[in-house]
Coordinates of C-alpha atoms in Angstrom, one line a residue:
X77 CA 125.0 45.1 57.6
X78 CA 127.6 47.1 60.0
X79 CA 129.7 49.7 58.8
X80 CA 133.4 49.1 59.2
X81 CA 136.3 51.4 58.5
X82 CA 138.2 51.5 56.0
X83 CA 141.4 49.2 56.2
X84 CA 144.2 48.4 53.9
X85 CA 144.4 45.1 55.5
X86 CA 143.4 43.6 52.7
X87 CA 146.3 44.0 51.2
X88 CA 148.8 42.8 53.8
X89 CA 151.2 39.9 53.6
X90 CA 154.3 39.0 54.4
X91 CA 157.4 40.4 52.1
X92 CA 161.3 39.8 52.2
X93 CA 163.7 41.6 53.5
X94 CA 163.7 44.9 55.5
X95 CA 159.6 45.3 55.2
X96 CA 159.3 42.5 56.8
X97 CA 161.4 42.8 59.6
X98 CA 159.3 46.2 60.5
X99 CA 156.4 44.0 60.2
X100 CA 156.8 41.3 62.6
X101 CA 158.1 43.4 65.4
X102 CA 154.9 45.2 64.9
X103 CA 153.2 42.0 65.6
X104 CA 155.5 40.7 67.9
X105 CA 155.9 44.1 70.3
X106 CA 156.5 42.8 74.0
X107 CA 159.3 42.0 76.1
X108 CA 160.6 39.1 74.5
X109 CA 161.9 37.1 77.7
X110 CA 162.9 34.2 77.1
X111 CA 164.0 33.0 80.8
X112 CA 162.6 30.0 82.4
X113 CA 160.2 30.2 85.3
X114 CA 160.8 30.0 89.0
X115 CA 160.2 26.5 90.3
X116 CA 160.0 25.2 86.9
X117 CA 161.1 21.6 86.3
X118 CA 161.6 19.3 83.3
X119 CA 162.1 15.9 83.8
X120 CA 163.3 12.9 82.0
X121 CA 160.5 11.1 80.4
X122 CA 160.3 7.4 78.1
X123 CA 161.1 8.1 74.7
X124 CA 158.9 8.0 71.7
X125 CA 158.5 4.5 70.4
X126 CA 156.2 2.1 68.1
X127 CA 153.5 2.5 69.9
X128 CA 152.6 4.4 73.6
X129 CA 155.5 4.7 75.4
X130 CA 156.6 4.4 79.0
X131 CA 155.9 6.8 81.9
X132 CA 157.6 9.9 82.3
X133 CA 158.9 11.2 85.4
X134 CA 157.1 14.3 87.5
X135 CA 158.3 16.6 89.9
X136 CA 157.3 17.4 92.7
X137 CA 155.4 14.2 93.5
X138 CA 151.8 14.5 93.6
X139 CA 149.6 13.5 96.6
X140 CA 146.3 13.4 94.7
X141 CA 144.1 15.2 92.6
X142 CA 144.9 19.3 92.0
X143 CA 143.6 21.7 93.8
X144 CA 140.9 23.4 91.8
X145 CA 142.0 26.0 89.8
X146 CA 144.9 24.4 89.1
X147 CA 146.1 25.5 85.4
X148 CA 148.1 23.2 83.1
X149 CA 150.2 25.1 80.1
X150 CA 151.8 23.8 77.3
X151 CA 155.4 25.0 77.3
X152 CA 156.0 25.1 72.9
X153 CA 159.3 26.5 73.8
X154 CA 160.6 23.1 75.4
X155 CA 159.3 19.7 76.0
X156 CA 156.6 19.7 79.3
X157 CA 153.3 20.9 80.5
X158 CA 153.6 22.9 83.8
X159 CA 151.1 23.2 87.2
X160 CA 150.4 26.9 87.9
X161 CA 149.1 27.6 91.4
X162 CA 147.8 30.9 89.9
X163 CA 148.4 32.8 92.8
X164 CA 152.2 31.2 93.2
X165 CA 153.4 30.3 89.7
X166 CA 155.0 27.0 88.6
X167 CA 154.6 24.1 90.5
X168 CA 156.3 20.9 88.5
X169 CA 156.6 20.3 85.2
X170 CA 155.7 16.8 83.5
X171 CA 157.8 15.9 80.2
X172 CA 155.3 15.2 77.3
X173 CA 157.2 15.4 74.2
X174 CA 158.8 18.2 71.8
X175 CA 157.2 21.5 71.3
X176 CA 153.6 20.7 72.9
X177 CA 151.0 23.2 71.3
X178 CA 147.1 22.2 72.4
X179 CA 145.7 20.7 75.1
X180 CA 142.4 18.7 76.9
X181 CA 141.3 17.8 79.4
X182 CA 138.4 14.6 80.6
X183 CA 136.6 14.2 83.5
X184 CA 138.9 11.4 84.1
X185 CA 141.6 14.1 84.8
X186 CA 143.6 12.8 81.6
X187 CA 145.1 15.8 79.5
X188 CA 145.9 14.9 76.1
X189 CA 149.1 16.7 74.5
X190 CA 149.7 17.7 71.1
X191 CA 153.0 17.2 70.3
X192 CA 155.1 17.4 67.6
X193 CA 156.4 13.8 68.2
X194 CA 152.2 12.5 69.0
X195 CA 149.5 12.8 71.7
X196 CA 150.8 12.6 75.2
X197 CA 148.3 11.5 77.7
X198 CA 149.2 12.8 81.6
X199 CA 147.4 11.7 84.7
X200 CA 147.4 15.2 86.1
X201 CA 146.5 13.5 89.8
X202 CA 149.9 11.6 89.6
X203 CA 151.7 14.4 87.3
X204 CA 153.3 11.3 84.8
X205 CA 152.9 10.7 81.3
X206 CA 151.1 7.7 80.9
X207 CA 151.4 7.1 77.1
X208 CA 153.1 9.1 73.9
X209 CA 150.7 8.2 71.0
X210 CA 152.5 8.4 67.3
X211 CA 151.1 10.1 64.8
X212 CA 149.8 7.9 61.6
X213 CA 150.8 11.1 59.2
X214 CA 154.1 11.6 57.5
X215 CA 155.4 15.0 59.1
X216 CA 158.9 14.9 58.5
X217 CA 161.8 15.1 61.2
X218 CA 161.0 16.3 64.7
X219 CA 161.6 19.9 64.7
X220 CA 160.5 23.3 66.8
X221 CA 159.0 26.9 66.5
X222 CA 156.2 28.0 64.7
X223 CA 156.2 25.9 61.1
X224 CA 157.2 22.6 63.0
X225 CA 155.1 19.1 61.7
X226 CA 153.2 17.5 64.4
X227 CA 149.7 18.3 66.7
X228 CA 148.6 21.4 67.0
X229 CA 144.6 21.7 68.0
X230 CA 142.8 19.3 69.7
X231 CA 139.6 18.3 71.4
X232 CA 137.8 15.6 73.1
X233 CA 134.6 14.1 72.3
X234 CA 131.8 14.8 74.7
X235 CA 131.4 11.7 75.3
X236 CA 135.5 11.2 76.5
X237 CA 135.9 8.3 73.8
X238 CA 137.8 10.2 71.0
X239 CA 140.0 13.0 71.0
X240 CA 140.9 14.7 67.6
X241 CA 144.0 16.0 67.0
X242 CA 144.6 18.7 64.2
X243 CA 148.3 17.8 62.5
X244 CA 150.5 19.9 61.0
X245 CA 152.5 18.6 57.7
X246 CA 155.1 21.1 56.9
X247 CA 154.5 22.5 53.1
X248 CA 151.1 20.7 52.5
X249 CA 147.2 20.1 54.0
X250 CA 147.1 18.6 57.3
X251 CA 145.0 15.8 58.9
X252 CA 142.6 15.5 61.4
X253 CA 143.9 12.4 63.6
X254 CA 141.1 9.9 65.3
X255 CA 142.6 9.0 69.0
X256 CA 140.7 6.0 71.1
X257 CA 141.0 7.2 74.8
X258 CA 140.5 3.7 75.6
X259 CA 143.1 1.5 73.2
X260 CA 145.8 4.9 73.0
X261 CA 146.0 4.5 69.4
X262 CA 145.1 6.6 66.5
X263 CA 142.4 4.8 64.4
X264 CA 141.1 6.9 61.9
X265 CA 143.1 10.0 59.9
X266 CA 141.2 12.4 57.9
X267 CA 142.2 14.6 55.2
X268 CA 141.8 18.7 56.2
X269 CA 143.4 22.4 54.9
X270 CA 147.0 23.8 56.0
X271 CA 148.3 24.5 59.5
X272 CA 145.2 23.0 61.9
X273 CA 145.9 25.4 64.5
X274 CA 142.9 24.7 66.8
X275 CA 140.0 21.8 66.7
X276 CA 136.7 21.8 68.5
X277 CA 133.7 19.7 68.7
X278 CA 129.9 20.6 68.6
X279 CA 127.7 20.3 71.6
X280 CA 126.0 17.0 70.5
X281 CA 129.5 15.4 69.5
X282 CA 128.2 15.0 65.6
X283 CA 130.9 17.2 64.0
X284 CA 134.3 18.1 64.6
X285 CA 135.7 21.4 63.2
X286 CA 139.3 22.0 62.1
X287 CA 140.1 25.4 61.9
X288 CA 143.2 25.8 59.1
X289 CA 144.9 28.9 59.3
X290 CA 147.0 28.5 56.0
X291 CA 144.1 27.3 53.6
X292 CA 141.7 30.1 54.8
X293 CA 138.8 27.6 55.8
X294 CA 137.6 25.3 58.4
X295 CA 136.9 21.8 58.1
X296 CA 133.3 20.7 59.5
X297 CA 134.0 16.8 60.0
X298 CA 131.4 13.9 60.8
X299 CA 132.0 12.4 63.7
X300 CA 130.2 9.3 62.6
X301 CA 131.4 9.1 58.9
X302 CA 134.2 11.0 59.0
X303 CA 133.4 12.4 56.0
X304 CA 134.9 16.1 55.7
X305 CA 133.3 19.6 54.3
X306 CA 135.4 22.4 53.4
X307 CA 134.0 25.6 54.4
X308 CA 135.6 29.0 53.6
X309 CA 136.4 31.4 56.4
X310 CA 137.8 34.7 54.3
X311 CA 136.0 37.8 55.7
X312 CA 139.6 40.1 53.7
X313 CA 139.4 37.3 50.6
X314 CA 142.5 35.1 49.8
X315 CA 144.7 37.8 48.0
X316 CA 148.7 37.2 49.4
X317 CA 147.7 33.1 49.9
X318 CA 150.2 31.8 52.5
X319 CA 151.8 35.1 52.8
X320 CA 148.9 37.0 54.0
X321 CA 147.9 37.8 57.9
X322 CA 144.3 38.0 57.6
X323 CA 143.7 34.1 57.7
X324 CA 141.4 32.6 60.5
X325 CA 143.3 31.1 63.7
X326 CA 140.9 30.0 66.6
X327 CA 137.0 28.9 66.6
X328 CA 134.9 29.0 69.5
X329 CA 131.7 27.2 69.0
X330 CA 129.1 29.2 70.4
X331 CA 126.6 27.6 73.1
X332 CA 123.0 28.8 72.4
X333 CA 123.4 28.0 68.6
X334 CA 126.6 25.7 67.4
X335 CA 127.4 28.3 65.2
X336 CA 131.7 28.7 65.3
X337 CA 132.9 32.3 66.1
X338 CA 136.3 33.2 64.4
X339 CA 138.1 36.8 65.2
X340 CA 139.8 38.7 62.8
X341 CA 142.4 41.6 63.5
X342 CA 139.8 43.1 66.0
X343 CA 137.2 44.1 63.0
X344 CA 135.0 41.7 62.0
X345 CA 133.8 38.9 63.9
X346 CA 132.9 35.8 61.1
X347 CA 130.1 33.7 62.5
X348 CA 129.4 30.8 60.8
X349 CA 126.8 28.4 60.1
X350 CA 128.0 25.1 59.8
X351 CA 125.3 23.3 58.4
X352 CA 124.7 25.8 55.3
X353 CA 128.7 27.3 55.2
X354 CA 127.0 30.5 55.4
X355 CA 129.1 33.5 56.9
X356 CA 128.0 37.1 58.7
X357 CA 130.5 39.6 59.5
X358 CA 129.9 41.6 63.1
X359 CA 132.1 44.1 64.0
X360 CA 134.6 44.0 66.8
X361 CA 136.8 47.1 68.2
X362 CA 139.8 45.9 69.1
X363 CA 141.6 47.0 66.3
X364 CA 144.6 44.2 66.5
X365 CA 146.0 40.9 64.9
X366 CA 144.0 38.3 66.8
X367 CA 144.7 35.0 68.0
X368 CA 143.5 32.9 70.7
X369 CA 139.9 32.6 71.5
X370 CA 137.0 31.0 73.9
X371 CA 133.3 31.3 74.8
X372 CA 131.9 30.8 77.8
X373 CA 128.6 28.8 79.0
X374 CA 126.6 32.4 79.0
X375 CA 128.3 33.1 75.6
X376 CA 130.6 35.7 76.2
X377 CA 133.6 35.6 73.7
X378 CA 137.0 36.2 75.1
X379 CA 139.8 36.7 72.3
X380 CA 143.2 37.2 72.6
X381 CA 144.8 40.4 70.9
X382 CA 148.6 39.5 70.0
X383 CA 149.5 43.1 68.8
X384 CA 149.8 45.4 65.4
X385 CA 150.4 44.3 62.2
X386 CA 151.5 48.2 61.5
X387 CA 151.9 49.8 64.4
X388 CA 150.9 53.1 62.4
X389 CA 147.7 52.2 62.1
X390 CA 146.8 49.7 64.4
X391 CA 146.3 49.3 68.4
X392 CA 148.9 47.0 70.3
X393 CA 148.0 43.5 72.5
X394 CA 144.9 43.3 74.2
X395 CA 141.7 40.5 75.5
X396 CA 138.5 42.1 74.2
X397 CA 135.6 40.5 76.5
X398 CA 132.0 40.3 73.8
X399 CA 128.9 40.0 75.6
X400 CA 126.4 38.0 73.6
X401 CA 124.7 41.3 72.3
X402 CA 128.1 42.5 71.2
X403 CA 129.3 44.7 73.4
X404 CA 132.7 44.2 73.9
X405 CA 135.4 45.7 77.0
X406 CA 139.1 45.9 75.2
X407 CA 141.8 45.2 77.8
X408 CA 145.5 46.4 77.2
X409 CA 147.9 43.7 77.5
X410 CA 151.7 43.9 77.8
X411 CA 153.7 42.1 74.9
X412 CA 152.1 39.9 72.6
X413 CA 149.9 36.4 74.1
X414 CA 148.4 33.6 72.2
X415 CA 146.0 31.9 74.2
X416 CA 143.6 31.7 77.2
X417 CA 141.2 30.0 79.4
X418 CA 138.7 31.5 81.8
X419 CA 138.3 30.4 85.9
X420 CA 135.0 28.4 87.1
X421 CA 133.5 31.5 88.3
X422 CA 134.0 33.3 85.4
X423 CA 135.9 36.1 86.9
X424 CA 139.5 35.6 85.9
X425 CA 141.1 35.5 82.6
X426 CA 144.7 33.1 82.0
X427 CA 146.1 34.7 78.8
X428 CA 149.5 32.6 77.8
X429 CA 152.3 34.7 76.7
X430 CA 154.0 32.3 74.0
X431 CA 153.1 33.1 71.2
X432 CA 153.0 31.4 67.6
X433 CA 156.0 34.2 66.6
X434 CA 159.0 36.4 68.0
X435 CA 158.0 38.6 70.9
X436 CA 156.8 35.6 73.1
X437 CA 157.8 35.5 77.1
X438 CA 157.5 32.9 79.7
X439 CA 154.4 33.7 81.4
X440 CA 150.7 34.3 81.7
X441 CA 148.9 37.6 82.3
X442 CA 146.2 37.0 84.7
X443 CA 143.0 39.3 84.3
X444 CA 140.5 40.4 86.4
X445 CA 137.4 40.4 83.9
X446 CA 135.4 42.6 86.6
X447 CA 137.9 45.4 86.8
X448 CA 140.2 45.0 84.0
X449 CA 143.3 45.1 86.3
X450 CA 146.6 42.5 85.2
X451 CA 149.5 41.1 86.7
X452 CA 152.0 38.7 85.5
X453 CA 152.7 35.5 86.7
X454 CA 155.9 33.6 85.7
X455 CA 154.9 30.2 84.0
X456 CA 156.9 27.6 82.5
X457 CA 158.5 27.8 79.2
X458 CA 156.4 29.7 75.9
X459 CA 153.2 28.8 77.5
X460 CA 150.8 28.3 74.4
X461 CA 147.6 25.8 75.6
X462 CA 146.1 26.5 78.5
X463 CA 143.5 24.5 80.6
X464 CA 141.7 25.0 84.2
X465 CA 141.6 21.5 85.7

C-alpha cells in the first residue's frame, strides 16, 4: 500500500459566508474572461418541441467533411458547439440548445449534445442540428451554470446504436437516459446517484458507467438489462455529503483491463473493479482539485488539474500525464480548465477552460505532451466537452 501525506482534505466542504468565498477563488484562480471568441458565431436554430426538432442554422457553410483534427467544444456558457481549427481558433458555431455540457461523436460524423433542454444531434460535415431529442425525466425549468437540470455525460455504444446520456435533476438522483441513434428518441430511462457528470461505456459495450459526483459512487449499468449496481467511489469517505469537494468527477475506463480510473485532488488515484466494486488507491502528485479526465489506447491517463482548494496548502491548475507504470509529468496550466481530449498522434493535449465554477475563460490551452510547452487559443463560449473529429 503507498504512503500518502498527510492531508486535512478530509475534512473540507463547502461553508457560508466569508470562508467560502476564500474557498472558491482558491479553486477557481485564473483570469476569469468572460469575452467571446474571435470568429465565433451563434446562429438561430428550431426550437425545442414534442419530439426532434427542426434544423438549426450553421455558419460558415460547410463544404464537406472537417479537416482532421478538427475539434468540436461545447460552449456551457451559451447555446452552440464551435469548430476549432487548432492552429486558427473558431471557425462557426452550430446552435444546439441551452447550456451544452458533454459530447460524442460516431463514425457517422454525428455528435450528440447534452443539453439542458435534450440531446442534440449535429452532422458535423453540414455543421446543422439535425434533431433536439427531449428528455423523458422531470428536470424542472430550463436554466444555466453549474446546478442546471438537463444532460451532462454521455457516451455512445460501440456499436453506434445507443448513446447514454447522464441527466441532471436539480435536488435529487439523476437518470441515465437510453437514446436510439436510429429512431432519435429516448427509450429506456434508468434510475442512477446525484449530478451524472460524465458516462462511459466498457470496451465490449456490456456496461455503461455513470459517474455521480454528488452521491459519491458510480453507477455500473447493463447494457442489456439495464439493470443498475451502485458502487461506492470514496477514497476521503463521505463526511460534509453534498458540501464536500472530495467527491469523484470523471472516469476513464482503462484499455488493457476495463477497470474505471477516477482522480482525486492529485493524491490518490481510485481504480476500480467493476465486476467485484472493489477499490485500490495509487498515488498521484499533482497535488490539486481534479476534474476532467481521459486514457489513451497505450493507457496513459491524462487528467485535468482545475486549481487549489486552499491555496496554502495546495498547488494551482495543471494536466498531469500517468504512464501506465505510474509515472506521471505535472504540467502548469494558467487559470482553472475542466476538460480535454488528446490529438490522433498522441502528441497534443486540448484542455477546455470553462469550467464547472467561477474562474472559467473562453478558451482552450493547447499542450505539447512532448515538451510540456502551452499556448492559448481563443474558443467559443465556456468551452466544457471537447472532441477530436
Amino acid at each position: 500500500m503507498p504512503k500518502f501525506r498527510r492531508s486535512s482534505r478530509a475534512a473540507r466542504v463547502l461553508v457560508p459566508g466569508a470562508v467560502a468565498v476564500v474557498l472558491l477563488a482558491g479553486c477557481a484562480r485564473g483570469s476569469g474572461g468572460t469575452a467571446s471568441a474571435a470568429g465565433t458565431t451563434a446562429p438561430a436554430g428550431a426550437s425545442p418541441s414534442a419530439g426532434p426538432s427542426a434544423p438549426g442554422a450553421s455558419v460558415p457553410p460547410a463544404t464537406g467533411a472537417p479537416a482532421p483534427g478538427t475539434l468540436l467544444v461545447t460552449d456551457f456558457g451559451s447555446d452552440t458547439v464551435t469548430f476549432v481549427d487548432p492552429a486558427r481558433g473558431a471557425t462557426g458555431s452550430v446552435k444546439v440548445g441551452t447550456a451544452p455540457y458533454g459530447l460524442v461523436v460516431g463514425g457517422d460524423g454525428r455528435a450528440w449534445v447534452a443539453t439542458a433542454e435534450g440531446v442534440a444531434v449535429v452532422d458535423t460535415a453540414s455543421r446543422e442540428r439535425l434533431a433536439l431529442i427531449p428528455y423523458r425525466t422531470d428536470t424542472g425549468p430550463v436554466t444555466t451554470g453549474e446546478y442546471r437540470g438537463g444532460g451532462m455525460g454521455i457516451a455512445l455504444a460501440p456499436d453506434g446504436r445507443r448513446v447514454y446520456v447522464g441527466v441532471n435533476v436539480p435536488g435529487g438522483n439523476g437518470t441515465l437516459e437510453v437514446v436510439d441513434t436510429a429512431a432519435l428518441e429516448v427509450t429506456d430511462v434508468v434510475p442512477v446517484g446525484r449530478r451524472p457528470f460524465d458516462v462511459d461505456v466498457s470496451r465490449d459495450g456490456a456496461e455503461v458507467y455513470a459517474t455521480n459526483h454528488d452521491s459519491f459512487d458510480v453507477t455500473a449499468v447493463a447494457a442489456g438489462t439495464l439493470a443498475p449496481r451502485r458502487i461506492e467511489v470514496a477514497p476521503y469517505g463521505t463526511e460534509g455529503g453534498l458540501g464536500s469537494w472530495l467527491k469523484p468527477h470523471y472516469t476513464a475506463v482503462r484499455p488493457s483491463d476495463g477497470k474505471l480510473l477516477l482522480p482525486f485532488e492529485g493524491e490518490r488515484l481510485a481504480v476500480v473493479d467493476p465486476r467485484t466494486g472493489r477499490t485500490t488507491i495509487e498515488r498521484m502528485t499533482a497535488n490539486t482539485h481534479q476534474h476532467g479526465t481521459t486514457v489513451t489506447a497505450d493507457g496513459t491517463l491524462l487528467t485535468v488539474g482545475t486549481g487549489p482548494i486552499d491555496p496554502s496548502e495546495d498547488e494551482g491548475p495543471s494536466l498531469t500525464v500517468r504512464t501506465p507504470g505510474g509515472a506521471e509529468r505535472v504540467y502548469p496550466l494558467e487559470g482553472p480548465h475542466e476538460s480535454l481530449a488528446v490529438s490522433a498522434d498522441g502528441r497534443t493535449a486540448y484542455v477546455t477552460g470553462g469550467f464547472t465554477r467561477d474562474g472559467y475563460w473562453d478558451g482552450l490551452s493547447v499542450v505539447d505532451l512532448d515538451t510540456g510547452d502551452t499556448r492559448r487559443l481563443p474558443a467559443g463560449s465556456r468551452p466544457l466537452g471537447i472532441v477530436v473529429l
